[in-house]
Tab-separated table of C-alpha atoms in Angstrom:
chain	number	residue	atom	x	y	z
A	15	ASP	CA	6.884	-0.617	-9.146
A	16	VAL	CA	6.711	2.015	-7.046
A	17	GLN	CA	10.268	3.020	-5.539
A	18	PRO	CA	11.308	3.561	-2.109
A	19	TYR	CA	9.395	6.707	-0.143
A	20	HIS	CA	11.722	8.584	2.515
A	21	PRO	CA	11.491	6.628	5.235
A	22	ALA	CA	9.104	8.139	7.367
A	23	ILE	CA	6.865	7.386	5.285
A	24	ASP	CA	4.370	5.104	6.349
A	25	LYS	CA	1.674	4.448	3.658
A	26	TYR	CA	-2.557	3.126	4.146
A	27	VAL	CA	-4.461	1.531	2.082
A	28	LEU	CA	-8.294	0.821	2.350
A	29	VAL	CA	-9.803	-0.744	-0.442
A	30	GLU	CA	-13.448	-0.301	-0.829
A	31	GLU	CA	-13.751	-2.442	-3.674
A	32	GLY	CA	-13.191	-5.451	-5.226
A	33	SER	CA	-10.003	-7.098	-4.903
A	34	LEU	CA	-6.442	-5.700	-4.662
A	35	ARG	CA	-3.201	-7.479	-4.565
A	36	MET	CA	-0.618	-5.747	-2.685
A	37	VAL	CA	3.257	-7.081	-3.560
A	38	VAL	CA	5.469	-5.016	-0.950
A	39	GLY	CA	8.940	-6.482	-0.814
A	40	ALA	CA	9.464	-10.024	-1.558
A	41	THR	CA	6.006	-10.898	0.223
A	42	SER	CA	1.960	-10.580	-2.144
A	43	HIS	CA	-1.059	-9.542	0.363
A	44	LEU	CA	-4.580	-9.409	-0.989
A	45	LEU	CA	-7.403	-7.628	-0.191
A	46	VAL	CA	-11.225	-7.191	-0.345
A	47	GLY	CA	-13.574	-4.346	0.005
A	48	GLY	CA	-13.086	-3.433	3.564
A	49	ASP	CA	-9.524	-4.186	4.130
A	50	ALA	CA	-6.553	-2.015	5.454
A	51	PHE	CA	-3.271	-2.247	5.393
A	52	TYR	CA	-0.142	-0.667	6.740
A	53	PHE	CA	3.124	0.228	5.963
A	54	ARG	CA	6.655	2.029	6.394
A	55	ALA	CA	6.982	3.101	2.716
A	56	ASP	CA	10.805	2.655	2.774
A	57	ILE	CA	10.151	0.072	0.375
A	58	ILE	CA	9.325	-1.125	-2.950
A	59	HIS	CA	6.119	-1.783	-3.574
A	60	ARG	CA	3.447	-2.076	-6.162
A	61	PHE	CA	-0.244	-2.446	-6.722
A	62	GLU	CA	-2.712	-4.722	-8.617
A	63	ASN	CA	-6.283	-5.573	-9.800
A	64	ALA	CA	-6.423	-8.676	-8.556
A	65	GLY	CA	-10.882	-9.406	-9.647
A	66	PRO	CA	-12.163	-8.856	-12.696
A	67	GLY	CA	-13.775	-5.904	-12.337
A	68	PRO	CA	-13.337	-2.524	-11.429
A	69	CYS	CA	-11.131	-2.013	-7.876
A	70	VAL	CA	-11.273	1.137	-6.002
A	71	TYR	CA	-9.141	2.113	-3.052
A	72	LEU	CA	-7.923	4.745	-0.856
A	73	ALA	CA	-3.757	5.863	-0.115
A	74	VAL	CA	-2.795	8.131	2.312
A	75	LEU	CA	0.447	8.989	3.631
A	76	ASP	CA	1.162	9.802	6.822
A	77	TYR	CA	4.753	11.726	7.268
A	78	ALA	CA	5.701	10.300	10.593
A	79	PRO	CA	9.022	11.373	11.558
A	80	ARG	CA	11.764	9.602	13.265
A	81	GLY	CA	12.441	9.944	16.489
């Protein structure tokens, strides 16, 4: 599991190929090639390859202070 980041950090994930299971807090999300996902990264999360083949994805962190 990835420990929570600073509350002002957003994480964007784009799956290019394969399938990716993202667990954010207690909720699981299944993404496949072409899917994108966004969340505040101040919660425990993890990524898992959900398929038999390779999974290629991009993860972009954005520092977006509130207020």
